[in-house]
Phi, psi and omega in degrees: 000136180289162175302316184296326176294314178302318184290318181290332178289340182273001188297320179304317179293320179296318181295319179299317180294316181300319181296323180287336182269354185303318181296325179299326184261009187305323182291339180267349183256162186303135176272156178303131178095343177292144172271120195232145167240138176245129186231160176182182177231142179060232179307318182296328175295319180291326173294323177299320177300317180294315180299315182300315180294319179299315184294319178292318179298330180278359179072025184273346180138161180298130186218127178246160175232137180220147159297139185304326181287347185247014180298130182284112189295335182269003185264137185264136176225154173284329181206143171243127178254123180253127175261121183208106180302311188281331186073011183233000185297127187304311186295323179292314181296321179295319179295314180298322178297320180289337181269348185303131180083352181246321185223137178294135182232146175229133175248137172249118188221170178255344188239113181279006182242043184227166185300335184297337180298331179260349186272332183258154177293322180223147184227136172250122183253120176249062186294333178291345179256009177296165188221149173271331180287145172297321182286120181283136171225285191287329179296314183299313183287330178289319176299317178295321178297317177304315182286326174297316179296321177299328179275357182078024186248004179262140175225166177298337180296330179297316179294319178299319178295324178297319177296321176297319180299328180280331188264341186267134179301149175291154180305141181300134178086354185290316182298331183279352181295155183257349179209143185227130175240129179251136186235144178216171175220138180061233184293341183277354172300318177299321178294321177297317176301319181291321177300317177297319179297319179301318181294321179291316183295306190278326189240001182054036185271152174282108182225152176221164178215142183211156161300137190302320181291340178279345186298328179288342187270049176123305186300331181298344181295338179274351185282131181198186178300131181095000175243163183227144172237122187243122181264125174258103185105192183285131183276148172299148182302130175087350185290321179301315180297320179297320179294316180297326179295335178283346187096354180284162179271122178264128178246112181278141179269085184276343180267173169308138185305327178292326174291326174298325176297324175299319176298320179293324175299317177299320178298318180300318179294319181294318179292321176301315180297319180295334181261006178072029182255155176263109184292344178282343184232071181294148185297132174068009185246153173230169182298324181219142176269111179241113188263141171292154184309320183291340183264357183287000000 
């Protein structure tokens, strides 16, 4: 079994622990009413998108999400939360350094022996969710679970759905598809983006991701027999029927959307195996992007 399979299978236990620890970290996480930006790179950026949407939907305060390299330097926030599994990503460390003394910062990381420990004002360490695989699974979803619990939006049903996602076979014919589109609404747009990234990283698959209502505005034109459209969360009325009319495979998101992401992670591993690829060693990727000064 690959590292990524072991790690994605451990997610229910990681989520349970994160949810119980949320109160312990409350002082380091955004308070109600704070104006907040959540930043990250790659997978962490997509988790930031989900967190930002969740926090605003919960009425906790204005919340933006940015790739760390695209943070608007002139915009004021009460707090910036950086998600970084490795704690060494160049863009995240540079942003935190630039904010020091001006904006309160919190880093959520997996490794307590990295530069981010000194770069942020406050640090949340989820070392039990660290990973050996380059491809992120459990750290990203555990960090999101911690923040969902902090917002009062996590329940035991989410963990139960994650176990169902691990135990239930994938839809028939899905692994054989040649193209995959992931769809979301609100906070699940970030999850759809992450599902697509997992497929590209682990399986070199042709994948796309969109807000579900945008799918009709052009992207549905690629859907046909041998392609799949996977909804994370509740689908817009009539969209499933439209996809089926194209001949494409419609995958309904019946579980909690975060558990649906676990199913997509499993799909990425399965497609990688079918194509003879090692999901632990994605092409051209490393665990952390650390840039030389001239490349920053």
